[in-house]
Tab-separated table of C-alpha atoms in Angstrom:
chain	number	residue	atom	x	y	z
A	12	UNK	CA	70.855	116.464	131.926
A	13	UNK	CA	71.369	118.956	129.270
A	14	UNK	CA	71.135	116.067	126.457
A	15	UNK	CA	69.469	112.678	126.509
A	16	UNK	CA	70.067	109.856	124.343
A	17	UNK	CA	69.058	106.070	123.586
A	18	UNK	CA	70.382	104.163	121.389
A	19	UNK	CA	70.267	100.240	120.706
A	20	UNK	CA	74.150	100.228	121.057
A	21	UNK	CA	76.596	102.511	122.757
A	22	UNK	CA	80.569	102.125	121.879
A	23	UNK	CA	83.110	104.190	123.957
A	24	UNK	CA	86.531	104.586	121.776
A	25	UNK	CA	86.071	106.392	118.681
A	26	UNK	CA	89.678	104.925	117.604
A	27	UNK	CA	89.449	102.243	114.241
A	28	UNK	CA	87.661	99.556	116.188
A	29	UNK	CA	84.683	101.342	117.270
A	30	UNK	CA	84.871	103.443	114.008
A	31	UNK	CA	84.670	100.328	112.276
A	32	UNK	CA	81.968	98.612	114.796
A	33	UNK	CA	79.435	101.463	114.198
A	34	UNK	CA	79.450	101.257	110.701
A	35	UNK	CA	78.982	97.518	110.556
A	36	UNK	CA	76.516	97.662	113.070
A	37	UNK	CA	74.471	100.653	111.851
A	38	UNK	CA	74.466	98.668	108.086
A	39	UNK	CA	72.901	95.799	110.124
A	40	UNK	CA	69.747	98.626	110.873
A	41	UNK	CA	70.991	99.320	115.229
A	42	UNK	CA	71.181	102.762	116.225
A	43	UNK	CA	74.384	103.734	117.731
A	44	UNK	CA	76.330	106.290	119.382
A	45	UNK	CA	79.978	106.352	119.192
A	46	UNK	CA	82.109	108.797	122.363
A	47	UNK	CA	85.484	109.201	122.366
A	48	UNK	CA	87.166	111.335	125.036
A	49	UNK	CA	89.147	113.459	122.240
A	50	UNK	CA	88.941	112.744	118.673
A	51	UNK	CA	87.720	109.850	116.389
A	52	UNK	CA	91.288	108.130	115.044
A	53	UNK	CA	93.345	110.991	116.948
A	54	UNK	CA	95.090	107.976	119.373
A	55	UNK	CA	96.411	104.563	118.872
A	56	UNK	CA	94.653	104.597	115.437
A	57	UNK	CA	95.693	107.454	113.909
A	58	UNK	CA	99.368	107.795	115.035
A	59	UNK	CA	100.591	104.295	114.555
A	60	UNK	CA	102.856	103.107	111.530
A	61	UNK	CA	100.258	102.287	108.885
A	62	UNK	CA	101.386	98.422	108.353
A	63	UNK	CA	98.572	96.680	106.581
A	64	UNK	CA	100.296	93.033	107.209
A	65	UNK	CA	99.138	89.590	107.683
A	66	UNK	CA	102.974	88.251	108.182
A	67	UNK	CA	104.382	87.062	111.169
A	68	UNK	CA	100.756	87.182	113.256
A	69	UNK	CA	100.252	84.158	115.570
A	70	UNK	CA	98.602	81.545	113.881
A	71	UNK	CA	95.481	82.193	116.099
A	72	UNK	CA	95.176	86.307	114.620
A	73	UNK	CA	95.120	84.930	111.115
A	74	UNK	CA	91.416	83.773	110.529
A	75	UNK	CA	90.460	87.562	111.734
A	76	UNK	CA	93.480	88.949	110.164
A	77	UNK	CA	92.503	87.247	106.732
A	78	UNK	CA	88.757	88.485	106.978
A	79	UNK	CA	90.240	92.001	107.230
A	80	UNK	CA	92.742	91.590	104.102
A	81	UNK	CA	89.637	90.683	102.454
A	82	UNK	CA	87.894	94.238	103.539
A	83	UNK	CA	90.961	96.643	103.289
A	84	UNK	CA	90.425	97.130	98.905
A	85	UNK	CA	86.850	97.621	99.750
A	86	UNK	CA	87.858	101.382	101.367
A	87	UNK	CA	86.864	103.870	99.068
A	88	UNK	CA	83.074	102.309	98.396
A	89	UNK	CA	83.019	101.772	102.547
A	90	UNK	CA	84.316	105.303	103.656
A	91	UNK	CA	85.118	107.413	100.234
A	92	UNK	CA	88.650	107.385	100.286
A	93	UNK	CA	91.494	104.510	99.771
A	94	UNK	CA	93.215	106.350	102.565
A	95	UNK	CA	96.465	105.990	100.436
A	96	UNK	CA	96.194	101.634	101.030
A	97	UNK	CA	98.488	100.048	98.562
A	98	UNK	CA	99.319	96.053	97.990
A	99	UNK	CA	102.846	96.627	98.142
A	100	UNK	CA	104.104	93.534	99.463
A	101	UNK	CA	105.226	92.839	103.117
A	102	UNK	CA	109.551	91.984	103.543
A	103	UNK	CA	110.519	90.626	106.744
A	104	UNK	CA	114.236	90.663	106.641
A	105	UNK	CA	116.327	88.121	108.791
A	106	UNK	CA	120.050	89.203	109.273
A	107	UNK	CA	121.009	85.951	110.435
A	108	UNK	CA	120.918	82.445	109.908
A	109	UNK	CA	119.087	81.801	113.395
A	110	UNK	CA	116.420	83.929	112.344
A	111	UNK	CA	116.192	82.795	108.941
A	112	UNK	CA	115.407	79.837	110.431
A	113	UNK	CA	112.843	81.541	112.436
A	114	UNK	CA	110.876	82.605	108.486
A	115	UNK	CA	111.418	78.993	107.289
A	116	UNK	CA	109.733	77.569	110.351
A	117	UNK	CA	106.661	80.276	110.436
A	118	UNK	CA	106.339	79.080	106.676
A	119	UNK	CA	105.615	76.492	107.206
A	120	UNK	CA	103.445	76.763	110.354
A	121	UNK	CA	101.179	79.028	108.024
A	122	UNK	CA	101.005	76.965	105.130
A	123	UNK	CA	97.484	76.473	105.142
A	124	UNK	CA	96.480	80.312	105.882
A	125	UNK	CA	96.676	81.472	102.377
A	126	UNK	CA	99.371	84.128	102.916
A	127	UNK	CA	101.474	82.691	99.816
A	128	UNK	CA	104.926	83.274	101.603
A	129	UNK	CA	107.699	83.541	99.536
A	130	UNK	CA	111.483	82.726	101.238
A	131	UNK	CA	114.261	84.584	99.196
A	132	UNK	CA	117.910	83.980	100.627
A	133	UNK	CA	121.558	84.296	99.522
A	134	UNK	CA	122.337	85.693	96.104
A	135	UNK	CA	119.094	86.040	95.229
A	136	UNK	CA	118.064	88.280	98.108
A	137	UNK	CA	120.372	90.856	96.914
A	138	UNK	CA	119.574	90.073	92.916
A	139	UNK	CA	115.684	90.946	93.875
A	140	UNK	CA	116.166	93.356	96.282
A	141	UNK	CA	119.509	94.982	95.590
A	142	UNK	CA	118.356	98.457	97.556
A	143	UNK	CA	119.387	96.236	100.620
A	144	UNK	CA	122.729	96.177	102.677
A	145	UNK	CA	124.441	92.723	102.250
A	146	UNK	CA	123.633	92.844	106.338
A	147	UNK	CA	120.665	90.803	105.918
A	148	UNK	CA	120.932	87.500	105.044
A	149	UNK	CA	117.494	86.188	103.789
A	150	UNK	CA	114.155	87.451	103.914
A	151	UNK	CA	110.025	86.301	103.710
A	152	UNK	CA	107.889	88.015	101.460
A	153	UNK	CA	104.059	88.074	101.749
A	154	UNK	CA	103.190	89.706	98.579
A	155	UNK	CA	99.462	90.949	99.236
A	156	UNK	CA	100.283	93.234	102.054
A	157	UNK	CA	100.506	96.280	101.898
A	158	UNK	CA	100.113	99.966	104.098
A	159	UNK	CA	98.180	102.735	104.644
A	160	UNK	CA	97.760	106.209	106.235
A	161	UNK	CA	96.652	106.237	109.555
A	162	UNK	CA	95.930	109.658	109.645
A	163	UNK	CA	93.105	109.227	107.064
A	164	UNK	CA	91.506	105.765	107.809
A	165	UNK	CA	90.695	106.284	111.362
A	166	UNK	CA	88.275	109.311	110.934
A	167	UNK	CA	87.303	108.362	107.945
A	168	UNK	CA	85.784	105.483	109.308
A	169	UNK	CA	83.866	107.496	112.245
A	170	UNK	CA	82.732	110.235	109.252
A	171	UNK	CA	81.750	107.150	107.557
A	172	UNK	CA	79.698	106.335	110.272
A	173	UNK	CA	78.607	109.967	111.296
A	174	UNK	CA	77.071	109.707	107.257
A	175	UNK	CA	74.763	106.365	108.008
A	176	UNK	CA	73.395	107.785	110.930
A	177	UNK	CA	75.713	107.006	113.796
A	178	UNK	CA	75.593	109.645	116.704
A	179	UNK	CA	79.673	111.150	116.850
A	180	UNK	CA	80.538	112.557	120.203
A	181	UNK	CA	83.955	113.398	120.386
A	182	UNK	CA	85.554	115.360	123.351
A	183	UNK	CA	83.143	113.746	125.186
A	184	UNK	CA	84.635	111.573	128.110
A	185	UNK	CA	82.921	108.856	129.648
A	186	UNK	CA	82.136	110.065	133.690
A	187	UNK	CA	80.008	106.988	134.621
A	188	UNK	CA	78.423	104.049	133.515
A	189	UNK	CA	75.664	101.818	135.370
A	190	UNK	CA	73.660	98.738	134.698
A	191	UNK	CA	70.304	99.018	134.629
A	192	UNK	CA	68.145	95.983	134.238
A	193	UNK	CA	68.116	96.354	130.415
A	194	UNK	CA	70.822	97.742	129.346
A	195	UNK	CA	73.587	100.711	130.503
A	196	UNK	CA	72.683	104.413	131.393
A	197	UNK	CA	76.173	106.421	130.583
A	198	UNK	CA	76.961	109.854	131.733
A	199	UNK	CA	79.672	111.439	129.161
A	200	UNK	CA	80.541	114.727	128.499
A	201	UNK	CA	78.697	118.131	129.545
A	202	UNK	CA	75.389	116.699	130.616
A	203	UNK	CA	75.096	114.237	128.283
A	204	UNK	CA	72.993	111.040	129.591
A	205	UNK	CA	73.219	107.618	126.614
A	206	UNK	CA	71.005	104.883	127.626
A	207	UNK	CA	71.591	101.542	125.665
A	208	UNK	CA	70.675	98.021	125.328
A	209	UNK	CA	74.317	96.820	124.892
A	210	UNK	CA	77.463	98.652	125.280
A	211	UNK	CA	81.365	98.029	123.646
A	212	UNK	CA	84.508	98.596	125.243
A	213	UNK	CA	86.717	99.951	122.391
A	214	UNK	CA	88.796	102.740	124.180
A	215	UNK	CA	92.647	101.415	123.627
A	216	UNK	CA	94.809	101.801	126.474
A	217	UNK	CA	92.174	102.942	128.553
A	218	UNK	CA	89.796	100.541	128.354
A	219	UNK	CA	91.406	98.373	131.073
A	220	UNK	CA	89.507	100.816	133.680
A	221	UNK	CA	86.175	100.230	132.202
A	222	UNK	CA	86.878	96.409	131.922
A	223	UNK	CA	87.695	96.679	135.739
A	224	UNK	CA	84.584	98.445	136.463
A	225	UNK	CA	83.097	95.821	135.576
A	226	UNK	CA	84.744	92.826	137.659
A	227	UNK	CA	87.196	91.712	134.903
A	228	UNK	CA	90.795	93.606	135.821
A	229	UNK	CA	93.289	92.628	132.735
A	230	UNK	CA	96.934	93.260	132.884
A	231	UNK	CA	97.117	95.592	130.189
A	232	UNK	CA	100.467	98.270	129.760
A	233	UNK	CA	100.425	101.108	128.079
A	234	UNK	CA	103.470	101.139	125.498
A	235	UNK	CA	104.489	104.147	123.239
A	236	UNK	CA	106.154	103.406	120.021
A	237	UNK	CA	108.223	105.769	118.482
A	238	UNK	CA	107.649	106.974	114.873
A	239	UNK	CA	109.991	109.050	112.308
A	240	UNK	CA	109.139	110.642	108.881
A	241	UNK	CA	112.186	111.698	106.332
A	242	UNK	CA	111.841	114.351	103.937
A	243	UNK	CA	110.808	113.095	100.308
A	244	UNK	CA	113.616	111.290	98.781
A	245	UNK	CA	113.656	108.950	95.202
A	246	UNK	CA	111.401	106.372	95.229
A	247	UNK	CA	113.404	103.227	96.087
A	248	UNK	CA	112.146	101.076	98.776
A	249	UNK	CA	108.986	99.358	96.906
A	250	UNK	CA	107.659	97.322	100.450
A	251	UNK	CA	106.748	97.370	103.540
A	252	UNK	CA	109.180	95.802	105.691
A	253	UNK	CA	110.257	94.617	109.200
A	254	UNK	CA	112.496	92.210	110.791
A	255	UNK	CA	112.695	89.268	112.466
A	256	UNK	CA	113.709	89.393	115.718
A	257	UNK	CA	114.170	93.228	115.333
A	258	UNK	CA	111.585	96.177	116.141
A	259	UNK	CA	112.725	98.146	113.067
A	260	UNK	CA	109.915	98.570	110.869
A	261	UNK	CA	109.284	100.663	107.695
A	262	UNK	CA	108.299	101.746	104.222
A	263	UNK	CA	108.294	104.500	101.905
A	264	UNK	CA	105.135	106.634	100.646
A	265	UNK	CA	104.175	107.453	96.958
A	266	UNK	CA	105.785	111.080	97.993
A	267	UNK	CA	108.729	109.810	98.649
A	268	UNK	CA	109.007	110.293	102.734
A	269	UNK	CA	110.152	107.169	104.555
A	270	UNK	CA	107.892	106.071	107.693
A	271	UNK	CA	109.903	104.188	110.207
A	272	UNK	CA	109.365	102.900	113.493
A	273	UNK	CA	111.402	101.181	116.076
A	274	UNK	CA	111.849	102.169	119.887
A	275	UNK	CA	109.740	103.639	122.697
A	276	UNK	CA	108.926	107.372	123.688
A	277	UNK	CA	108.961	109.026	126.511
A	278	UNK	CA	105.874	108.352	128.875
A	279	UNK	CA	104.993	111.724	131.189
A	280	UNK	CA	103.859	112.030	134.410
A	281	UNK	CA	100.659	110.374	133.565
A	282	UNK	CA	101.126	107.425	132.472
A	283	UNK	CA	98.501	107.885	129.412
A	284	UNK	CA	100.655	110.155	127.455
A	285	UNK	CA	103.738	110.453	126.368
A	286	UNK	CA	106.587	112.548	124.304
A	287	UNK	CA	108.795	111.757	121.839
A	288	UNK	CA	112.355	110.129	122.347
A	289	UNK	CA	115.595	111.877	120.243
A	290	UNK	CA	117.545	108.832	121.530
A	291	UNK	CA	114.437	106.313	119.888
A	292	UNK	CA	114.511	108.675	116.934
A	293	UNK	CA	117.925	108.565	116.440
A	294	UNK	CA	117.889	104.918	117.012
A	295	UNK	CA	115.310	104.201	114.304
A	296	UNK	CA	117.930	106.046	111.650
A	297	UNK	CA	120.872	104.227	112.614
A	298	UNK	CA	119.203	100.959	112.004
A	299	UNK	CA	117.171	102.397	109.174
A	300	UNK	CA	121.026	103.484	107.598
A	301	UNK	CA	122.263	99.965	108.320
A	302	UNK	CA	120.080	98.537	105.721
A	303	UNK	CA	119.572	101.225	103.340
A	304	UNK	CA	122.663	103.195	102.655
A	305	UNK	CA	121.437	105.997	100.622
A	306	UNK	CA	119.373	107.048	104.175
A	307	UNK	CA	122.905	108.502	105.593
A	308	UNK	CA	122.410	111.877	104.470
A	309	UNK	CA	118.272	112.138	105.266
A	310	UNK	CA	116.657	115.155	106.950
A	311	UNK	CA	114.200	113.465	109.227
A	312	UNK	CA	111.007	116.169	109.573
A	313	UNK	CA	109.388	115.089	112.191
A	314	UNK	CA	109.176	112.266	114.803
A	315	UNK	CA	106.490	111.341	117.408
A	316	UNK	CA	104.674	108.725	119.485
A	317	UNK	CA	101.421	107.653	120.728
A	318	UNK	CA	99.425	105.579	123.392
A	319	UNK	CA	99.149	101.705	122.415
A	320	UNK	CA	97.840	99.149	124.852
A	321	UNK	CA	99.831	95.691	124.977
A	322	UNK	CA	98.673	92.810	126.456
A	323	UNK	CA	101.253	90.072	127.726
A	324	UNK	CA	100.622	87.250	125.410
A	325	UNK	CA	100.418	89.612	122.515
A	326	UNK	CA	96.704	89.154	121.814
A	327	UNK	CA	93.945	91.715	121.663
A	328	UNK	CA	91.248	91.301	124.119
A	329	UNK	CA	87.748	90.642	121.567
A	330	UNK	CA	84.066	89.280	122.632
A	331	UNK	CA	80.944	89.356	125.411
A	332	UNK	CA	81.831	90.225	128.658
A	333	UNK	CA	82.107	86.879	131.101
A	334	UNK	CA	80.289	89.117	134.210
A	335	UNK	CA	78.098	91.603	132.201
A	336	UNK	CA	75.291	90.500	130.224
A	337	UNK	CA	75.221	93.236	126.780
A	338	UNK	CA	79.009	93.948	127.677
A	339	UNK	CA	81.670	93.377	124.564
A	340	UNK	CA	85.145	94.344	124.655
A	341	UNK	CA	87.970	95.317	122.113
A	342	UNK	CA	90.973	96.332	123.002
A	343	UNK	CA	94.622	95.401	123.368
A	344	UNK	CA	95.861	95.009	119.860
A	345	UNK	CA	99.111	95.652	120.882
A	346	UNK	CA	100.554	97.442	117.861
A	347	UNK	CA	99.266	95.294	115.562
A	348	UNK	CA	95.499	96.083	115.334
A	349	UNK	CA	95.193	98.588	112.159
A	350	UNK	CA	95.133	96.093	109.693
A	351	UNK	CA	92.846	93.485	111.640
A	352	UNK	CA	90.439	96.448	113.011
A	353	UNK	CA	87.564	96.242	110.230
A	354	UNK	CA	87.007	92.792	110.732
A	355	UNK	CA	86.970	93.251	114.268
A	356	UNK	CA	84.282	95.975	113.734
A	357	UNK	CA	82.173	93.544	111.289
A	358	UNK	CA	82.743	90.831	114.439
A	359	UNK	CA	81.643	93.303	116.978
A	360	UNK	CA	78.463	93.861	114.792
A	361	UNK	CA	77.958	90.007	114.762
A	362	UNK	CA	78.106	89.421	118.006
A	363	UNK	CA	75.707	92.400	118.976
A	364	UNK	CA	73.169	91.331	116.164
A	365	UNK	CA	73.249	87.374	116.366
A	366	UNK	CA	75.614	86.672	119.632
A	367	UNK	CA	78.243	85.042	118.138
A	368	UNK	CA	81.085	85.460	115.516
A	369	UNK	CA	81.550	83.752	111.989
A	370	UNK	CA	85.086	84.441	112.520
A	371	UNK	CA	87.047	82.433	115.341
A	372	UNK	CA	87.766	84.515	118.488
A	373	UNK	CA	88.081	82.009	121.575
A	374	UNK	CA	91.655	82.821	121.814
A	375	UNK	CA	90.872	86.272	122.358
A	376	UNK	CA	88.200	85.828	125.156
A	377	UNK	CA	89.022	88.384	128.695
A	378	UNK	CA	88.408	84.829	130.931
A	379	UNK	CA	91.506	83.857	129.703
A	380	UNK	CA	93.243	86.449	132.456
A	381	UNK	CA	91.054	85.556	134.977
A	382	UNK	CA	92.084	81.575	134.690
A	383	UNK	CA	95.421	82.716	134.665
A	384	UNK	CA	95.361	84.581	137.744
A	385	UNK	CA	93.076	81.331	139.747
A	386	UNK	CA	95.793	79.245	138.446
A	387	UNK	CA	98.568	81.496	139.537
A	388	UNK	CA	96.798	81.626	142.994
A	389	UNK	CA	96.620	77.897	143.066
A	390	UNK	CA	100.247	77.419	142.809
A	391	UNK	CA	101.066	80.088	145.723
């Protein structure tokens, strides 16, 4: 071994989660060391759309998702920058009555979550939004959401880290990890041997691999949204927004480019990347035209996509390992983990320090595949 390391905790992923975790947990006094097989925020994390949203999360995500919206204005004394996070307001747009329905009824299912929805329809969608096509025929506002740039936050968090005293290894793949009877010994990199007393699981869509190295395989896909940027144009659309039903998604930036999302790219012969779609691209616009008129003429300047790991019934994968003793996982936020991913860190830190979470994450626990798959072999 040309390097030897030990550390109370070691987290493989470098992405937001881990990021997150190693700052939380080297605040709570653990030493840590932090791989990622590339660069800290340069997947999932850092190439994703940026939505900062509580809105139209299963009721289950919302305890976690409301201990992040509680972190997120906190940025610039946690890492030194805002990383561009604004409060603009969240829109989910329903073009028609069926899925207005849809807003009315998650209303009122999260009535008691604090999100302070706000259901505009009719005349007075237009009246308060009028940048919107008449296509859409009512809409839910949450108004304390918000956005922010992926790009920055991500890295950030992992220099963040780097700063308190976390050991950063980036292009340093994992080769091998063991048990030992205290802990993990980890081979990563060029000759690099981490021994630890507890280990995380934080490495996106390829953390299914180390899950199933140790005994708990999860059904996990690798998905690959599609992203597109426009050149700067007035400033107009004041929210973030999505729709119900739909996978358009989008807002503009104090610049004036317009971030959309919608579609998947291309995946390559490996299965863990992938290239960019013209036909998703081109996809995104038309839809992105349909509600906002003045986007007909737009030069879009670039377009691309990313790795994302998706789990079937939409939840991330968070908490101890069920055959591992010092094992945690975090992974399988399924598009939707940017905004949530600081708490999850703080939880991660929790868990490590005093073994179980303030926060409620049952619904999240990897045994839940495993009972699925005895029960499916029951019925066979």
């Amino acid at each position: 071994m040309s390097r030897r390391i030990s550390v109370d905790v070691a987290i493989i992923g470098g992405g937001l989660v881990g990021s997150s975790a190693a700052l939380a947990m080297r605040k709570a006094g653990l030493s840590v060391a932090l791989l990622d097989k590339g660069y800290c925020g340069a997947q999932a994390s850092g190439v994703n759309y940026g939505g900062v949203r509580r809105q139209g999360r299963p009721p289950e995500q919302l305890p976690l998702s409301q201990r992040s919206h509680r972190i997120w204005p906190q940025l610039k004394a946690m890492i030194g920058i805002d990383a561009e996070y604004v409060r603009s307001g969240h829109l989910k747009l329903a073009r028609t009555e069926k899925d207005f329905a849809k807003l009315e009824a998650y209303a009122e299912t999260t009535r008691d979550y604090g999100l302070g929805l706000e259901l505009v329809a009719g005349a007075a969608l237009t009246e308060r939004f009028p940048w919107l096509s008449a296509k859409a025929v009512g809409a839910s506002l949450c108004p304390d959401d918000g956005h922010a740039n992926p790009r920055l936050v991500a890295p950030a968090f992992a220099r963040a880290a780097e700063r308190a005293g976390v050991t950063v290894l980036e292009q340093t793949p994992v080769r091998e990890v063991t048990t030992t009877g205290n802990g993990f010994v980890i081979l990563a990199g060029d000759g690099i041997e981490i021994r630890c007393r507890q280990l995380v699981n934080s490495a996106g869509a390829w953390s299914d691999r180390f899950a199933a190295h140790f005994g708990e395989p999860v059904p996990l896909t690798r998905i690959y949204p599609s992203m597109v940027v426009t050149e700067p144009l007035p400033l107009c659309l004041p929210v973030s927004m999505g729709e119900q039903g739909g996978s358009f998604y989008g807002r503009q930036v104090a610049r004036g480019n317009y971030v959309m999302g919608g579609g998947r790219g291309l995946p390559l012969g490996d299965p863990d990347y992938s290239r960019p779609s013209v036909t998703a691209a081109s996809s995104v616009m038309q839809r992105a035209i349909a509600l906002f008129p003045h986007l007909a003429h737009a030069q879009v300047i670039r377009f691309w996509t990313g790795t994302e790991a998706e789990m079937p019934d939409g939840n991330p994968v968070i908490g101890p390992s069920e055959t591992t003793s010092g094992l945690f996982h975090a992974f399988g936020f399924c598009g939707a983990g940017f905004q949530t991913a600081p708490a999850v860190g703080e939880v991660l830190a929790e868990l490590v320090t005093e073994g179980r979470s303030t926060t409620p994450i049952d619904a999240f626990s990897i045994g839940r595949f495993r009972k699925v798959a005895v029960e499916t072999a029951a019925l066979l």
